[in-house]
Amino acid sequence: MMKKQTILYLILIVLFLSNAFFIHHHLGRHGNKEHRTRFSMAKELKFNEVQQKAYDSIRSLHFDKMRLYSRKITKLKEQLYKDNSENGVTDMQLDSITSLIANEEKNKDLEMYAYFRSVRNICDAQQKEKLTAIIKDAINRRGRRGRFKAKEK
């Protein structure tokens, strides 16, 4: 009986410590000044209801297209490195696959351009100025995805 209680107490201590760790490392971040909420273009541009509906449609279509391009790129890269690990890949195959990858990356950039152009079309003059600043920041973004490094002087 005593051995079962000891095991239960040990399990309770482990659960308590893991909960304390989770609370400290995940929920405690909200008080951290370095923690940023997720960027929302619609909130930044302060869309009205009509603009918001149009934006939601544009955004949904955009993400579907980007996801498709990313999947194609992933499959091509898997093919490239799978071939590399087996018998090697010829220069012609390497050139062919990397050209296909480059073409899909180009398509992603063209889609991004079309997306921002579509968003610009639903903006008023003041929102267009803000959108221009958002695009400029996105182009100049450095570091990890979604984070900005301080500008070097």
PDB file of C-alpha atoms in Angstrom:
ATOM      1  CA  MET A   1       0.000   0.000   0.000  1.00  0.00           C
ATOM      2  CA  MET A   2       2.798   2.392   0.911  1.00  0.00           C
ATOM      3  CA  LYS A   3       4.595   1.716  -2.387  1.00  0.00           C
ATOM      4  CA  LYS A   4       1.479   2.628  -4.422  1.00  0.00           C
ATOM      5  CA  GLN A   5       1.108   5.905  -2.546  1.00  0.00           C
ATOM      6  CA  THR A   6       4.753   6.777  -3.150  1.00  0.00           C
ATOM      7  CA  ILE A   7       4.317   6.207  -6.871  1.00  0.00           C
ATOM      8  CA  LEU A   8       1.182   8.361  -6.876  1.00  0.00           C
ATOM      9  CA  TYR A   9       3.000  11.141  -5.025  1.00  0.00           C
ATOM     10  CA  LEU A  10       5.861  10.984  -7.523  1.00  0.00           C
ATOM     11  CA  ILE A  11       3.425  11.192 -10.426  1.00  0.00           C
ATOM     12  CA  LEU A  12       1.700  14.177  -8.794  1.00  0.00           C
ATOM     13  CA  ILE A  13       5.040  15.951  -8.334  1.00  0.00           C
ATOM     14  CA  VAL A  14       6.022  15.336 -11.973  1.00  0.00           C
ATOM     15  CA  LEU A  15       2.636  16.624 -13.185  1.00  0.00           C
ATOM     16  CA  PHE A  16       2.894  19.681 -10.954  1.00  0.00           C
ATOM     17  CA  LEU A  17       6.404  20.487 -12.203  1.00  0.00           C
ATOM     18  CA  SER A  18       5.434  20.014 -15.849  1.00  0.00           C
ATOM     19  CA  ASN A  19       2.416  22.292 -15.385  1.00  0.00           C
ATOM     20  CA  ALA A  20       4.586  24.914 -13.691  1.00  0.00           C
ATOM     21  CA  PHE A  21       7.051  24.698 -16.582  1.00  0.00           C
ATOM     22  CA  PHE A  22       4.251  25.067 -19.139  1.00  0.00           C
ATOM     23  CA  ILE A  23       2.727  28.049 -17.350  1.00  0.00           C
ATOM     24  CA  HIS A  24       6.073  29.769 -16.984  1.00  0.00           C
ATOM     25  CA  HIS A  25       7.319  29.219 -20.535  1.00  0.00           C
ATOM     26  CA  HIS A  26       4.132  29.518 -22.548  1.00  0.00           C
ATOM     27  CA  LEU A  27       1.596  31.574 -20.694  1.00  0.00           C
ATOM     28  CA  GLY A  28       4.201  33.783 -19.056  1.00  0.00           C
ATOM     29  CA  ARG A  29       5.268  35.118 -22.471  1.00  0.00           C
ATOM     30  CA  HIS A  30       2.249  37.405 -22.700  1.00  0.00           C
ATOM     31  CA  GLY A  31       3.825  39.701 -20.144  1.00  0.00           C
ATOM     32  CA  ASN A  32       7.113  39.707 -22.037  1.00  0.00           C
ATOM     33  CA  LYS A  33       7.739  42.872 -24.042  1.00  0.00           C
ATOM     34  CA  GLU A  34       9.609  40.862 -26.670  1.00  0.00           C
ATOM     35  CA  HIS A  35       6.522  38.752 -27.391  1.00  0.00           C
ATOM     36  CA  ARG A  36       4.633  40.137 -30.364  1.00  0.00           C
ATOM     37  CA  THR A  37       1.105  39.293 -31.340  1.00  0.00           C
ATOM     38  CA  ARG A  38       0.559  37.922 -34.782  1.00  0.00           C
ATOM     39  CA  PHE A  39       0.555  40.559 -37.524  1.00  0.00           C
ATOM     40  CA  SER A  40      -2.826  41.313 -39.069  1.00  0.00           C
ATOM     41  CA  MET A  41      -2.856  43.364 -42.238  1.00  0.00           C
ATOM     42  CA  ALA A  42      -6.599  43.917 -41.932  1.00  0.00           C
ATOM     43  CA  LYS A  43      -6.159  45.400 -38.452  1.00  0.00           C
ATOM     44  CA  GLU A  44      -3.202  47.519 -39.547  1.00  0.00           C
ATOM     45  CA  LEU A  45      -5.141  48.920 -42.504  1.00  0.00           C
ATOM     46  CA  LYS A  46      -8.372  49.264 -40.469  1.00  0.00           C
ATOM     47  CA  PHE A  47     -10.669  47.825 -43.111  1.00  0.00           C
ATOM     48  CA  ASN A  48     -14.381  48.556 -43.001  1.00  0.00           C
ATOM     49  CA  GLU A  49     -16.871  45.676 -43.233  1.00  0.00           C
ATOM     50  CA  VAL A  50     -17.050  45.650 -47.051  1.00  0.00           C
ATOM     51  CA  GLN A  51     -13.264  45.823 -47.366  1.00  0.00           C
ATOM     52  CA  GLN A  52     -12.876  43.082 -44.758  1.00  0.00           C
ATOM     53  CA  LYS A  53     -15.101  40.685 -46.712  1.00  0.00           C
ATOM     54  CA  ALA A  54     -13.184  41.390 -49.924  1.00  0.00           C
ATOM     55  CA  TYR A  55      -9.868  41.005 -48.088  1.00  0.00           C
ATOM     56  CA  ASP A  56     -10.917  37.686 -46.543  1.00  0.00           C
ATOM     57  CA  SER A  57     -11.694  36.348 -50.013  1.00  0.00           C
ATOM     58  CA  ILE A  58      -8.423  37.662 -51.485  1.00  0.00           C
ATOM     59  CA  ARG A  59      -6.423  36.299 -48.554  1.00  0.00           C
ATOM     60  CA  SER A  60      -8.025  32.854 -48.675  1.00  0.00           C
ATOM     61  CA  LEU A  61      -7.353  32.466 -52.389  1.00  0.00           C
ATOM     62  CA  HIS A  62      -3.809  33.758 -51.938  1.00  0.00           C
ATOM     63  CA  PHE A  63      -2.979  31.283 -49.183  1.00  0.00           C
ATOM     64  CA  ASP A  64      -4.427  28.406 -51.199  1.00  0.00           C
ATOM     65  CA  LYS A  65      -2.174  29.315 -54.128  1.00  0.00           C
ATOM     66  CA  MET A  66       0.900  29.815 -51.940  1.00  0.00           C
ATOM     67  CA  ARG A  67       0.299  26.484 -50.211  1.00  0.00           C
ATOM     68  CA  LEU A  68       0.090  24.787 -53.614  1.00  0.00           C
ATOM     69  CA  TYR A  69       3.388  26.335 -54.766  1.00  0.00           C
ATOM     70  CA  SER A  70       5.082  25.368 -51.499  1.00  0.00           C
ATOM     71  CA  ARG A  71       3.896  21.773 -51.837  1.00  0.00           C
ATOM     72  CA  LYS A  72       5.223  21.600 -55.391  1.00  0.00           C
ATOM     73  CA  ILE A  73       8.585  22.966 -54.266  1.00  0.00           C
ATOM     74  CA  THR A  74       8.746  20.487 -51.383  1.00  0.00           C
ATOM     75  CA  LYS A  75       8.009  17.547 -53.716  1.00  0.00           C
ATOM     76  CA  LEU A  76      10.645  18.709 -56.173  1.00  0.00           C
ATOM     77  CA  LYS A  77      13.231  19.077 -53.407  1.00  0.00           C
ATOM     78  CA  GLU A  78      12.342  15.632 -52.062  1.00  0.00           C
ATOM     79  CA  GLN A  79      12.846  14.227 -55.542  1.00  0.00           C
ATOM     80  CA  LEU A  80      16.162  16.032 -55.884  1.00  0.00           C
ATOM     81  CA  TYR A  81      17.576  14.785 -52.592  1.00  0.00           C
ATOM     82  CA  LYS A  82      16.073  11.307 -52.915  1.00  0.00           C
ATOM     83  CA  ASP A  83      17.858  10.917 -56.228  1.00  0.00           C
ATOM     84  CA  ASN A  84      21.006  12.330 -54.638  1.00  0.00           C
ATOM     85  CA  SER A  85      21.050   9.736 -51.877  1.00  0.00           C
ATOM     86  CA  GLU A  86      20.582   6.696 -54.121  1.00  0.00           C
ATOM     87  CA  ASN A  87      22.642   6.557 -57.315  1.00  0.00           C
ATOM     88  CA  GLY A  88      23.485  10.192 -57.634  1.00  0.00           C
ATOM     89  CA  VAL A  89      21.926  12.669 -59.978  1.00  0.00           C
ATOM     90  CA  THR A  90      23.187  13.694 -63.377  1.00  0.00           C
ATOM     91  CA  ASP A  91      23.968  17.316 -64.125  1.00  0.00           C
ATOM     92  CA  MET A  92      21.054  17.359 -66.554  1.00  0.00           C
ATOM     93  CA  GLN A  93      18.624  16.081 -63.889  1.00  0.00           C
ATOM     94  CA  LEU A  94      20.022  18.540 -61.360  1.00  0.00           C
ATOM     95  CA  ASP A  95      19.578  21.415 -63.801  1.00  0.00           C
ATOM     96  CA  SER A  96      16.061  20.284 -64.693  1.00  0.00           C
ATOM     97  CA  ILE A  97      14.830  19.915 -61.113  1.00  0.00           C
ATOM     98  CA  THR A  98      16.432  23.135 -59.884  1.00  0.00           C
ATOM     99  CA  SER A  99      14.913  24.983 -62.849  1.00  0.00           C
ATOM    100  CA  LEU A 100      11.491  23.639 -61.893  1.00  0.00           C
ATOM    101  CA  ILE A 101      12.065  24.738 -58.286  1.00  0.00           C
ATOM    102  CA  ALA A 102      13.143  28.191 -59.476  1.00  0.00           C
ATOM    103  CA  ASN A 103      10.032  28.444 -61.651  1.00  0.00           C
ATOM    104  CA  GLU A 104       7.783  27.636 -58.679  1.00  0.00           C
ATOM    105  CA  GLU A 105       9.627  30.214 -56.557  1.00  0.00           C
ATOM    106  CA  LYS A 106       9.054  32.725 -59.363  1.00  0.00           C
ATOM    107  CA  ASN A 107       5.355  31.821 -59.360  1.00  0.00           C
ATOM    108  CA  LYS A 108       5.234  32.426 -55.598  1.00  0.00           C
ATOM    109  CA  ASP A 109       6.754  35.885 -56.059  1.00  0.00           C
ATOM    110  CA  LEU A 110       4.298  36.684 -58.863  1.00  0.00           C
ATOM    111  CA  GLU A 111       1.427  35.527 -56.665  1.00  0.00           C
ATOM    112  CA  MET A 112       2.657  37.693 -53.804  1.00  0.00           C
ATOM    113  CA  TYR A 113       2.781  40.676 -56.150  1.00  0.00           C
ATOM    114  CA  ALA A 114      -0.749  39.958 -57.404  1.00  0.00           C
ATOM    115  CA  TYR A 115      -1.957  39.566 -53.809  1.00  0.00           C
ATOM    116  CA  PHE A 116      -0.631  42.972 -52.748  1.00  0.00           C
ATOM    117  CA  ARG A 117      -2.014  44.526 -55.925  1.00  0.00           C
ATOM    118  CA  SER A 118      -5.449  43.057 -55.128  1.00  0.00           C
ATOM    119  CA  VAL A 119      -5.275  44.318 -51.562  1.00  0.00           C
ATOM    120  CA  ARG A 120      -4.251  47.766 -52.833  1.00  0.00           C
ATOM    121  CA  ASN A 121      -7.336  47.796 -55.080  1.00  0.00           C
ATOM    122  CA  ILE A 122      -9.675  47.612 -52.070  1.00  0.00           C
ATOM    123  CA  CYS A 123      -7.827  50.304 -50.095  1.00  0.00           C
ATOM    124  CA  ASP A 124      -8.592  54.006 -49.823  1.00  0.00           C
ATOM    125  CA  ALA A 125      -5.794  56.562 -50.268  1.00  0.00           C
ATOM    126  CA  GLN A 126      -4.690  56.541 -46.614  1.00  0.00           C
ATOM    127  CA  GLN A 127      -4.712  52.748 -46.472  1.00  0.00           C
ATOM    128  CA  LYS A 128      -2.644  52.602 -49.663  1.00  0.00           C
ATOM    129  CA  GLU A 129       0.075  54.659 -47.975  1.00  0.00           C
ATOM    130  CA  LYS A 130       0.047  52.306 -44.981  1.00  0.00           C
ATOM    131  CA  LEU A 131       0.102  49.279 -47.302  1.00  0.00           C
ATOM    132  CA  THR A 132       3.156  50.684 -49.086  1.00  0.00           C
ATOM    133  CA  ALA A 133       4.941  50.909 -45.718  1.00  0.00           C
ATOM    134  CA  ILE A 134       3.894  47.340 -44.827  1.00  0.00           C
ATOM    135  CA  ILE A 135       5.225  46.026 -48.152  1.00  0.00           C
ATOM    136  CA  LYS A 136       8.495  47.905 -47.714  1.00  0.00           C
ATOM    137  CA  ASP A 137       8.906  46.412 -44.225  1.00  0.00           C
ATOM    138  CA  ALA A 138       8.156  42.925 -45.573  1.00  0.00           C
ATOM    139  CA  ILE A 139      10.741  43.291 -48.332  1.00  0.00           C
ATOM    140  CA  ASN A 140      13.392  44.513 -45.892  1.00  0.00           C
ATOM    141  CA  ARG A 141      12.576  41.892 -43.267  1.00  0.00           C
ATOM    142  CA  ARG A 142      15.582  40.045 -41.944  1.00  0.00           C
ATOM    143  CA  GLY A 143      16.161  37.313 -39.409  1.00  0.00           C
ATOM    144  CA  ARG A 144      13.740  34.599 -38.487  1.00  0.00           C
ATOM    145  CA  ARG A 145      10.376  34.416 -40.184  1.00  0.00           C
ATOM    146  CA  GLY A 146       8.034  37.061 -38.893  1.00  0.00           C
ATOM    147  CA  ARG A 147      10.645  38.879 -36.850  1.00  0.00           C
ATOM    148  CA  PHE A 148      12.523  42.032 -37.597  1.00  0.00           C
ATOM    149  CA  LYS A 149      16.116  42.751 -36.671  1.00  0.00           C
ATOM    150  CA  ALA A 150      17.069  46.211 -35.598  1.00  0.00           C
ATOM    151  CA  LYS A 151      18.318  48.243 -38.513  1.00  0.00           C
ATOM    152  CA  GLU A 152      22.066  48.580 -38.700  1.00  0.00           C
ATOM    153  CA  LYS A 153      23.447  52.092 -38.688  1.00  0.00           C
TER     154      LYS A 153
END
